[in-house]
Amino acid sequence: MDALKKVNLLKVLEGQPPRANFHMIEVDKRYTVRVAKTAGRFPWHHHPHGDEGWFVFEGRLRIDTEAGPVELNRGDFATIPRGMRHSPEAL
């Protein structure tokens, strides 16, 4: 039986400058979670092989997409469908 894995996200991000490193936490063989502090705008891009999810732990984020913008506040989650061009910006 596999052991449960506990990860403290505050510890993972402690002392990290924004966007300096995306920490990868493997969920299983198919999914991973990326944890990062963000600042500024990410360039327009898309993910051809899978959806991308954004959860705002603290602060605010706007994601401009081909379908229009979505603003996320603390505690909000959004999924960007596979292939959709988007550009997130930390507010």
PDB file of N, CA and C in Angstrom:
ATOM      1  N   MET A   1       0.838  -1.180   0.000  1.00  0.00           N
ATOM      2  CA  MET A   1       0.000   0.000   0.000  1.00  0.00           C
ATOM      3  C   MET A   1       0.884   1.246   0.000  1.00  0.00           C
ATOM      4  N   ASP A   2       0.533   2.235  -0.827  1.00  0.00           N
ATOM      5  CA  ASP A   2       1.287   3.481  -0.880  1.00  0.00           C
ATOM      6  C   ASP A   2       1.004   4.321   0.357  1.00  0.00           C
ATOM      7  N   ALA A   3       2.042   5.014   0.821  1.00  0.00           N
ATOM      8  CA  ALA A   3       1.875   5.909   1.961  1.00  0.00           C
ATOM      9  C   ALA A   3       1.258   7.221   1.493  1.00  0.00           C
ATOM     10  N   LEU A   4       0.463   7.827   2.329  1.00  0.00           N
ATOM     11  CA  LEU A   4      -0.082   9.144   2.025  1.00  0.00           C
ATOM     12  C   LEU A   4       1.032  10.172   2.083  1.00  0.00           C
ATOM     13  N   LYS A   5       0.961  11.141   1.194  1.00  0.00           N
ATOM     14  CA  LYS A   5       1.975  12.182   1.160  1.00  0.00           C
ATOM     15  C   LYS A   5       1.350  13.505   1.572  1.00  0.00           C
ATOM     16  N   LYS A   6       1.949  14.142   2.568  1.00  0.00           N
ATOM     17  CA  LYS A   6       1.465  15.433   3.045  1.00  0.00           C
ATOM     18  C   LYS A   6       2.445  16.507   2.602  1.00  0.00           C
ATOM     19  N   VAL A   7       1.927  17.599   2.043  1.00  0.00           N
ATOM     20  CA  VAL A   7       2.763  18.707   1.578  1.00  0.00           C
ATOM     21  C   VAL A   7       2.175  19.998   2.121  1.00  0.00           C
ATOM     22  N   ASN A   8       3.001  20.820   2.749  1.00  0.00           N
ATOM     23  CA  ASN A   8       2.575  22.120   3.227  1.00  0.00           C
ATOM     24  C   ASN A   8       2.960  23.158   2.178  1.00  0.00           C
ATOM     25  N   LEU A   9       1.975  23.719   1.500  1.00  0.00           N
ATOM     26  CA  LEU A   9       2.244  24.657   0.413  1.00  0.00           C
ATOM     27  C   LEU A   9       2.928  25.932   0.896  1.00  0.00           C
ATOM     28  N   LEU A  10       2.635  26.355   2.105  1.00  0.00           N
ATOM     29  CA  LEU A  10       3.313  27.540   2.640  1.00  0.00           C
ATOM     30  C   LEU A  10       4.808  27.296   2.766  1.00  0.00           C
ATOM     31  N   LYS A  11       5.189  26.106   3.200  1.00  0.00           N
ATOM     32  CA  LYS A  11       6.618  25.762   3.312  1.00  0.00           C
ATOM     33  C   LYS A  11       7.272  25.642   1.939  1.00  0.00           C
ATOM     34  N   VAL A  12       6.538  25.090   0.975  1.00  0.00           N
ATOM     35  CA  VAL A  12       7.075  24.942  -0.381  1.00  0.00           C
ATOM     36  C   VAL A  12       7.440  26.306  -0.956  1.00  0.00           C
ATOM     37  N   LEU A  13       6.608  27.301  -0.716  1.00  0.00           N
ATOM     38  CA  LEU A  13       6.803  28.627  -1.304  1.00  0.00           C
ATOM     39  C   LEU A  13       7.631  29.576  -0.434  1.00  0.00           C
ATOM     40  N   GLU A  14       7.908  29.192   0.782  1.00  0.00           N
ATOM     41  CA  GLU A  14       8.620  30.058   1.723  1.00  0.00           C
ATOM     42  C   GLU A  14       9.963  30.521   1.151  1.00  0.00           C
ATOM     43  N   GLY A  15      10.146  31.834   1.107  1.00  0.00           N
ATOM     44  CA  GLY A  15      11.415  32.387   0.655  1.00  0.00           C
ATOM     45  C   GLY A  15      11.626  32.399  -0.843  1.00  0.00           C
ATOM     46  N   GLN A  16      10.637  31.962  -1.614  1.00  0.00           N
ATOM     47  CA  GLN A  16      10.785  31.910  -3.067  1.00  0.00           C
ATOM     48  C   GLN A  16      10.334  33.226  -3.692  1.00  0.00           C
ATOM     49  N   PRO A  17      11.148  33.824  -4.546  1.00  0.00           N
ATOM     50  CA  PRO A  17      10.669  35.005  -5.266  1.00  0.00           C
ATOM     51  C   PRO A  17       9.637  34.580  -6.311  1.00  0.00           C
ATOM     52  N   PRO A  18       8.755  35.520  -6.715  1.00  0.00           N
ATOM     53  CA  PRO A  18       7.734  35.169  -7.708  1.00  0.00           C
ATOM     54  C   PRO A  18       8.323  34.587  -8.986  1.00  0.00           C
ATOM     55  N   ARG A  19       7.700  33.530  -9.462  1.00  0.00           N
ATOM     56  CA  ARG A  19       8.014  32.870 -10.737  1.00  0.00           C
ATOM     57  C   ARG A  19       9.449  32.372 -10.852  1.00  0.00           C
ATOM     58  N   ALA A  20      10.172  32.315  -9.762  1.00  0.00           N
ATOM     59  CA  ALA A  20      11.550  31.829  -9.830  1.00  0.00           C
ATOM     60  C   ALA A  20      11.575  30.320 -10.035  1.00  0.00           C
ATOM     61  N   ASN A  21      10.578  29.654  -9.534  1.00  0.00           N
ATOM     62  CA  ASN A  21      10.564  28.201  -9.614  1.00  0.00           C
ATOM     63  C   ASN A  21       9.123  27.713  -9.469  1.00  0.00           C
ATOM     64  N   PHE A  22       8.726  26.815 -10.331  1.00  0.00           N
ATOM     65  CA  PHE A  22       7.435  26.151 -10.198  1.00  0.00           C
ATOM     66  C   PHE A  22       7.684  24.816  -9.518  1.00  0.00           C
ATOM     67  N   HIS A  23       7.158  24.648  -8.350  1.00  0.00           N
ATOM     68  CA  HIS A  23       7.335  23.406  -7.612  1.00  0.00           C
ATOM     69  C   HIS A  23       6.313  22.394  -8.092  1.00  0.00           C
ATOM     70  N   MET A  24       6.781  21.215  -8.438  1.00  0.00           N
ATOM     71  CA  MET A  24       5.909  20.164  -8.938  1.00  0.00           C
ATOM     72  C   MET A  24       5.604  19.184  -7.821  1.00  0.00           C
ATOM     73  N   ILE A  25       4.339  18.902  -7.629  1.00  0.00           N
ATOM     74  CA  ILE A  25       3.906  17.905  -6.654  1.00  0.00           C
ATOM     75  C   ILE A  25       3.135  16.849  -7.430  1.00  0.00           C
ATOM     76  N   GLU A  26       3.672  15.648  -7.488  1.00  0.00           N
ATOM     77  CA  GLU A  26       2.998  14.594  -8.239  1.00  0.00           C
ATOM     78  C   GLU A  26       1.803  14.088  -7.450  1.00  0.00           C
ATOM     79  N   VAL A  27       0.644  14.057  -8.110  1.00  0.00           N
ATOM     80  CA  VAL A  27      -0.566  13.541  -7.497  1.00  0.00           C
ATOM     81  C   VAL A  27      -0.664  12.047  -7.777  1.00  0.00           C
ATOM     82  N   ASP A  28      -0.510  11.681  -9.035  1.00  0.00           N
ATOM     83  CA  ASP A  28      -0.448  10.287  -9.446  1.00  0.00           C
ATOM     84  C   ASP A  28       0.296  10.256 -10.775  1.00  0.00           C
ATOM     85  N   LYS A  29       0.241   9.172 -11.487  1.00  0.00           N
ATOM     86  CA  LYS A  29       1.010   9.050 -12.731  1.00  0.00           C
ATOM     87  C   LYS A  29       0.449   9.912 -13.859  1.00  0.00           C
ATOM     88  N   ARG A  30      -0.753  10.459 -13.668  1.00  0.00           N
ATOM     89  CA  ARG A  30      -1.383  11.243 -14.722  1.00  0.00           C
ATOM     90  C   ARG A  30      -1.455  12.737 -14.421  1.00  0.00           C
ATOM     91  N   TYR A  31      -1.505  13.093 -13.143  1.00  0.00           N
ATOM     92  CA  TYR A  31      -1.697  14.488 -12.755  1.00  0.00           C
ATOM     93  C   TYR A  31      -0.573  14.986 -11.856  1.00  0.00           C
ATOM     94  N   THR A  32      -0.246  16.258 -12.039  1.00  0.00           N
ATOM     95  CA  THR A  32       0.672  16.939 -11.134  1.00  0.00           C
ATOM     96  C   THR A  32       0.073  18.293 -10.781  1.00  0.00           C
ATOM     97  N   VAL A  33       0.543  18.835  -9.686  1.00  0.00           N
ATOM     98  CA  VAL A  33       0.135  20.166  -9.265  1.00  0.00           C
ATOM     99  C   VAL A  33       1.373  21.048  -9.292  1.00  0.00           C
ATOM    100  N   ARG A  34       1.256  22.212  -9.910  1.00  0.00           N
ATOM    101  CA  ARG A  34       2.338  23.190  -9.883  1.00  0.00           C
ATOM    102  C   ARG A  34       1.978  24.257  -8.870  1.00  0.00           C
ATOM    103  N   VAL A  35       2.937  24.594  -8.035  1.00  0.00           N
ATOM    104  CA  VAL A  35       2.724  25.603  -7.010  1.00  0.00           C
ATOM    105  C   VAL A  35       3.728  26.713  -7.246  1.00  0.00           C
ATOM    106  N   ALA A  36       3.243  27.958  -7.305  1.00  0.00           N
ATOM    107  CA  ALA A  36       4.154  29.070  -7.566  1.00  0.00           C
ATOM    108  C   ALA A  36       3.579  30.373  -7.056  1.00  0.00           C
ATOM    109  N   LYS A  37       4.475  31.276  -6.709  1.00  0.00           N
ATOM    110  CA  LYS A  37       4.093  32.670  -6.516  1.00  0.00           C
ATOM    111  C   LYS A  37       4.153  33.299  -7.899  1.00  0.00           C
ATOM    112  N   THR A  38       3.224  34.183  -8.178  1.00  0.00           N
ATOM    113  CA  THR A  38       3.225  34.829  -9.485  1.00  0.00           C
ATOM    114  C   THR A  38       3.332  36.340  -9.328  1.00  0.00           C
ATOM    115  N   ALA A  39       3.847  36.965 -10.344  1.00  0.00           N
ATOM    116  CA  ALA A  39       3.931  38.425 -10.411  1.00  0.00           C
ATOM    117  C   ALA A  39       3.878  38.816 -11.876  1.00  0.00           C
ATOM    118  N   GLY A  40       3.166  39.884 -12.171  1.00  0.00           N
ATOM    119  CA  GLY A  40       3.112  40.343 -13.555  1.00  0.00           C
ATOM    120  C   GLY A  40       2.266  39.432 -14.425  1.00  0.00           C
ATOM    121  N   ARG A  41       2.556  39.483 -15.725  1.00  0.00           N
ATOM    122  CA  ARG A  41       1.773  38.756 -16.724  1.00  0.00           C
ATOM    123  C   ARG A  41       2.587  37.615 -17.328  1.00  0.00           C
ATOM    124  N   PHE A  42       1.935  36.492 -17.526  1.00  0.00           N
ATOM    125  CA  PHE A  42       2.499  35.392 -18.292  1.00  0.00           C
ATOM    126  C   PHE A  42       2.178  35.660 -19.760  1.00  0.00           C
ATOM    127  N   PRO A  43       3.049  35.310 -20.686  1.00  0.00           N
ATOM    128  CA  PRO A  43       2.748  35.511 -22.108  1.00  0.00           C
ATOM    129  C   PRO A  43       1.589  34.604 -22.559  1.00  0.00           C
ATOM    130  N   TRP A  44       0.952  34.994 -23.660  1.00  0.00           N
ATOM    131  CA  TRP A  44      -0.111  34.175 -24.246  1.00  0.00           C
ATOM    132  C   TRP A  44       0.465  32.813 -24.626  1.00  0.00           C
ATOM    133  N   HIS A  45      -0.274  31.758 -24.296  1.00  0.00           N
ATOM    134  CA  HIS A  45       0.176  30.404 -24.609  1.00  0.00           C
ATOM    135  C   HIS A  45      -1.032  29.466 -24.525  1.00  0.00           C
ATOM    136  N   HIS A  46      -0.807  28.203 -24.839  1.00  0.00           N
ATOM    137  CA  HIS A  46      -1.840  27.187 -24.682  1.00  0.00           C
ATOM    138  C   HIS A  46      -1.184  25.865 -24.306  1.00  0.00           C
ATOM    139  N   HIS A  47      -1.999  24.932 -23.856  1.00  0.00           N
ATOM    140  CA  HIS A  47      -1.527  23.602 -23.467  1.00  0.00           C
ATOM    141  C   HIS A  47      -2.247  22.582 -24.346  1.00  0.00           C
ATOM    142  N   PRO A  48      -1.548  22.006 -25.337  1.00  0.00           N
ATOM    143  CA  PRO A  48      -2.209  21.120 -26.292  1.00  0.00           C
ATOM    144  C   PRO A  48      -2.553  19.738 -25.742  1.00  0.00           C
ATOM    145  N   HIS A  49      -1.981  19.358 -24.595  1.00  0.00           N
ATOM    146  CA  HIS A  49      -2.154  17.980 -24.121  1.00  0.00           C
ATOM    147  C   HIS A  49      -3.042  17.839 -22.888  1.00  0.00           C
ATOM    148  N   GLY A  50      -3.526  18.950 -22.351  1.00  0.00           N
ATOM    149  CA  GLY A  50      -4.373  18.823 -21.168  1.00  0.00           C
ATOM    150  C   GLY A  50      -4.873  20.165 -20.667  1.00  0.00           C
ATOM    151  N   ASP A  51      -5.887  20.115 -19.815  1.00  0.00           N
ATOM    152  CA  ASP A  51      -6.427  21.308 -19.191  1.00  0.00           C
ATOM    153  C   ASP A  51      -5.422  21.867 -18.189  1.00  0.00           C
ATOM    154  N   GLU A  52      -5.616  23.137 -17.823  1.00  0.00           N
ATOM    155  CA  GLU A  52      -4.802  23.754 -16.780  1.00  0.00           C
ATOM    156  C   GLU A  52      -5.745  24.348 -15.751  1.00  0.00           C
ATOM    157  N   GLY A  53      -5.481  24.090 -14.491  1.00  0.00           N
ATOM    158  CA  GLY A  53      -6.303  24.642 -13.423  1.00  0.00           C
ATOM    159  C   GLY A  53      -5.535  25.684 -12.631  1.00  0.00           C
ATOM    160  N   TRP A  54      -6.238  26.736 -12.227  1.00  0.00           N
ATOM    161  CA  TRP A  54      -5.662  27.794 -11.400  1.00  0.00           C
ATOM    162  C   TRP A  54      -6.474  27.920 -10.123  1.00  0.00           C
ATOM    163  N   PHE A  55      -5.797  27.868  -8.981  1.00  0.00           N
ATOM    164  CA  PHE A  55      -6.403  28.101  -7.676  1.00  0.00           C
ATOM    165  C   PHE A  55      -5.672  29.269  -7.046  1.00  0.00           C
ATOM    166  N   VAL A  56      -6.407  30.279  -6.602  1.00  0.00           N
ATOM    167  CA  VAL A  56      -5.794  31.446  -5.967  1.00  0.00           C
ATOM    168  C   VAL A  56      -5.846  31.253  -4.458  1.00  0.00           C
ATOM    169  N   PHE A  57      -4.677  31.056  -3.880  1.00  0.00           N
ATOM    170  CA  PHE A  57      -4.559  30.870  -2.439  1.00  0.00           C
ATOM    171  C   PHE A  57      -4.623  32.220  -1.730  1.00  0.00           C
ATOM    172  N   GLU A  58      -3.969  33.220  -2.332  1.00  0.00           N
ATOM    173  CA  GLU A  58      -3.933  34.558  -1.752  1.00  0.00           C
ATOM    174  C   GLU A  58      -3.772  35.566  -2.881  1.00  0.00           C
ATOM    175  N   GLY A  59      -4.431  36.698  -2.788  1.00  0.00           N
ATOM    176  CA  GLY A  59      -4.313  37.729  -3.807  1.00  0.00           C
ATOM    177  C   GLY A  59      -5.406  37.620  -4.852  1.00  0.00           C
ATOM    178  N   ARG A  60      -5.114  38.166  -6.058  1.00  0.00           N
ATOM    179  CA  ARG A  60      -6.070  38.171  -7.159  1.00  0.00           C
ATOM    180  C   ARG A  60      -5.345  37.861  -8.458  1.00  0.00           C
ATOM    181  N   LEU A  61      -6.066  37.283  -9.403  1.00  0.00           N
ATOM    182  CA  LEU A  61      -5.502  36.891 -10.685  1.00  0.00           C
ATOM    183  C   LEU A  61      -6.549  37.114 -11.767  1.00  0.00           C
ATOM    184  N   ARG A  62      -6.129  37.661 -12.907  1.00  0.00           N
ATOM    185  CA  ARG A  62      -7.007  37.740 -14.074  1.00  0.00           C
ATOM    186  C   ARG A  62      -6.404  36.848 -15.146  1.00  0.00           C
ATOM    187  N   ILE A  63      -7.244  36.051 -15.772  1.00  0.00           N
ATOM    188  CA  ILE A  63      -6.791  35.216 -16.871  1.00  0.00           C
ATOM    189  C   ILE A  63      -7.523  35.680 -18.117  1.00  0.00           C
ATOM    190  N   ASP A  64      -6.802  36.304 -19.041  1.00  0.00           N
ATOM    191  CA  ASP A  64      -7.375  36.668 -20.327  1.00  0.00           C
ATOM    192  C   ASP A  64      -7.353  35.420 -21.201  1.00  0.00           C
ATOM    193  N   THR A  65      -8.491  35.115 -21.834  1.00  0.00           N
ATOM    194  CA  THR A  65      -8.592  33.936 -22.691  1.00  0.00           C
ATOM    195  C   THR A  65      -9.260  34.332 -23.998  1.00  0.00           C
ATOM    196  N   GLU A  66      -9.219  33.427 -24.954  1.00  0.00           N
ATOM    197  CA  GLU A  66      -9.913  33.634 -26.227  1.00  0.00           C
ATOM    198  C   GLU A  66     -11.415  33.821 -26.015  1.00  0.00           C
ATOM    199  N   ALA A  67     -11.944  33.260 -24.931  1.00  0.00           N
ATOM    200  CA  ALA A  67     -13.374  33.345 -24.636  1.00  0.00           C
ATOM    201  C   ALA A  67     -13.708  34.558 -23.773  1.00  0.00           C
ATOM    202  N   GLY A  68     -12.710  35.345 -23.406  1.00  0.00           N
ATOM    203  CA  GLY A  68     -12.921  36.500 -22.539  1.00  0.00           C
ATOM    204  C   GLY A  68     -12.166  36.324 -21.235  1.00  0.00           C
ATOM    205  N   PRO A  69     -12.113  37.398 -20.435  1.00  0.00           N
ATOM    206  CA  PRO A  69     -11.348  37.339 -19.188  1.00  0.00           C
ATOM    207  C   PRO A  69     -12.145  36.718 -18.043  1.00  0.00           C
ATOM    208  N   VAL A  70     -11.416  36.192 -17.078  1.00  0.00           N
ATOM    209  CA  VAL A  70     -12.014  35.731 -15.823  1.00  0.00           C
ATOM    210  C   VAL A  70     -11.114  36.240 -14.701  1.00  0.00           C
ATOM    211  N   GLU A  71     -11.729  36.825 -13.665  1.00  0.00           N
ATOM    212  CA  GLU A  71     -10.973  37.295 -12.510  1.00  0.00           C
ATOM    213  C   GLU A  71     -11.192  36.342 -11.356  1.00  0.00           C
ATOM    214  N   LEU A  72     -10.090  35.973 -10.722  1.00  0.00           N
ATOM    215  CA  LEU A  72     -10.134  35.056  -9.596  1.00  0.00           C
ATOM    216  C   LEU A  72      -9.671  35.783  -8.339  1.00  0.00           C
ATOM    217  N   ASN A  73     -10.401  35.583  -7.260  1.00  0.00           N
ATOM    218  CA  ASN A  73     -10.039  36.126  -5.957  1.00  0.00           C
ATOM    219  C   ASN A  73      -9.595  34.989  -5.044  1.00  0.00           C
ATOM    220  N   ARG A  74      -9.170  35.340  -3.861  1.00  0.00           N
ATOM    221  CA  ARG A  74      -8.723  34.335  -2.885  1.00  0.00           C
ATOM    222  C   ARG A  74      -9.773  33.232  -2.750  1.00  0.00           C
ATOM    223  N   GLY A  75      -9.326  31.986  -2.928  1.00  0.00           N
ATOM    224  CA  GLY A  75     -10.215  30.841  -2.807  1.00  0.00           C
ATOM    225  C   GLY A  75     -10.881  30.397  -4.097  1.00  0.00           C
ATOM    226  N   ASP A  76     -10.764  31.183  -5.159  1.00  0.00           N
ATOM    227  CA  ASP A  76     -11.395  30.825  -6.436  1.00  0.00           C
ATOM    228  C   ASP A  76     -10.529  29.854  -7.231  1.00  0.00           C
ATOM    229  N   PHE A  77     -11.186  29.042  -8.053  1.00  0.00           N
ATOM    230  CA  PHE A  77     -10.535  28.073  -8.920  1.00  0.00           C
ATOM    231  C   PHE A  77     -11.157  28.170 -10.305  1.00  0.00           C
ATOM    232  N   ALA A  78     -10.340  28.052 -11.344  1.00  0.00           N
ATOM    233  CA  ALA A  78     -10.843  28.031 -12.721  1.00  0.00           C
ATOM    234  C   ALA A  78     -10.046  27.016 -13.525  1.00  0.00           C
ATOM    235  N   THR A  79     -10.694  26.437 -14.509  1.00  0.00           N
ATOM    236  CA  THR A  79     -10.035  25.500 -15.416  1.00  0.00           C
ATOM    237  C   THR A  79      -9.973  26.125 -16.802  1.00  0.00           C
ATOM    238  N   ILE A  80      -8.784  26.103 -17.398  1.00  0.00           N
ATOM    239  CA  ILE A  80      -8.591  26.547 -18.771  1.00  0.00           C
ATOM    240  C   ILE A  80      -8.587  25.287 -19.633  1.00  0.00           C
ATOM    241  N   PRO A  81      -9.550  25.136 -20.550  1.00  0.00           N
ATOM    242  CA  PRO A  81      -9.609  23.919 -21.350  1.00  0.00           C
ATOM    243  C   PRO A  81      -8.374  23.732 -22.244  1.00  0.00           C
ATOM    244  N   ARG A  82      -8.017  22.499 -22.451  1.00  0.00           N
ATOM    245  CA  ARG A  82      -6.901  22.134 -23.334  1.00  0.00           C
ATOM    246  C   ARG A  82      -7.027  22.880 -24.657  1.00  0.00           C
ATOM    247  N   GLY A  83      -5.916  23.474 -25.092  1.00  0.00           N
ATOM    248  CA  GLY A  83      -5.870  24.139 -26.385  1.00  0.00           C
ATOM    249  C   GLY A  83      -6.293  25.595 -26.395  1.00  0.00           C
ATOM    250  N   MET A  84      -6.932  26.080 -25.318  1.00  0.00           N
ATOM    251  CA  MET A  84      -7.381  27.478 -25.301  1.00  0.00           C
ATOM    252  C   MET A  84      -6.223  28.404 -24.971  1.00  0.00           C
ATOM    253  N   ARG A  85      -5.996  29.388 -25.839  1.00  0.00           N
ATOM    254  CA  ARG A  85      -4.938  30.380 -25.595  1.00  0.00           C
ATOM    255  C   ARG A  85      -5.359  31.260 -24.414  1.00  0.00           C
ATOM    256  N   HIS A  86      -4.375  31.548 -23.528  1.00  0.00           N
ATOM    257  CA  HIS A  86      -4.660  32.336 -22.346  1.00  0.00           C
ATOM    258  C   HIS A  86      -3.401  33.061 -21.866  1.00  0.00           C
ATOM    259  N   SER A  87      -3.619  34.087 -21.058  1.00  0.00           N
ATOM    260  CA  SER A  87      -2.530  34.886 -20.509  1.00  0.00           C
ATOM    261  C   SER A  87      -2.913  35.344 -19.107  1.00  0.00           C
ATOM    262  N   PRO A  88      -2.423  34.653 -18.061  1.00  0.00           N
ATOM    263  CA  PRO A  88      -2.736  35.038 -16.687  1.00  0.00           C
ATOM    264  C   PRO A  88      -1.905  36.263 -16.255  1.00  0.00           C
ATOM    265  N   GLU A  89      -2.521  37.072 -15.382  1.00  0.00           N
ATOM    266  CA  GLU A  89      -1.812  38.214 -14.820  1.00  0.00           C
ATOM    267  C   GLU A  89      -2.154  38.353 -13.346  1.00  0.00           C
ATOM    268  N   ALA A  90      -1.122  38.411 -12.507  1.00  0.00           N
ATOM    269  CA  ALA A  90      -1.319  38.634 -11.081  1.00  0.00           C
ATOM    270  C   ALA A  90      -1.743  40.082 -10.875  1.00  0.00           C
ATOM    271  N   LEU A  91      -2.804  40.275 -10.107  1.00  0.00           N
ATOM    272  CA  LEU A  91      -3.307  41.618  -9.837  1.00  0.00           C
ATOM    273  C   LEU A  91      -2.879  42.058  -8.456  1.00  0.00           C
TER     274      LEU A  91
END
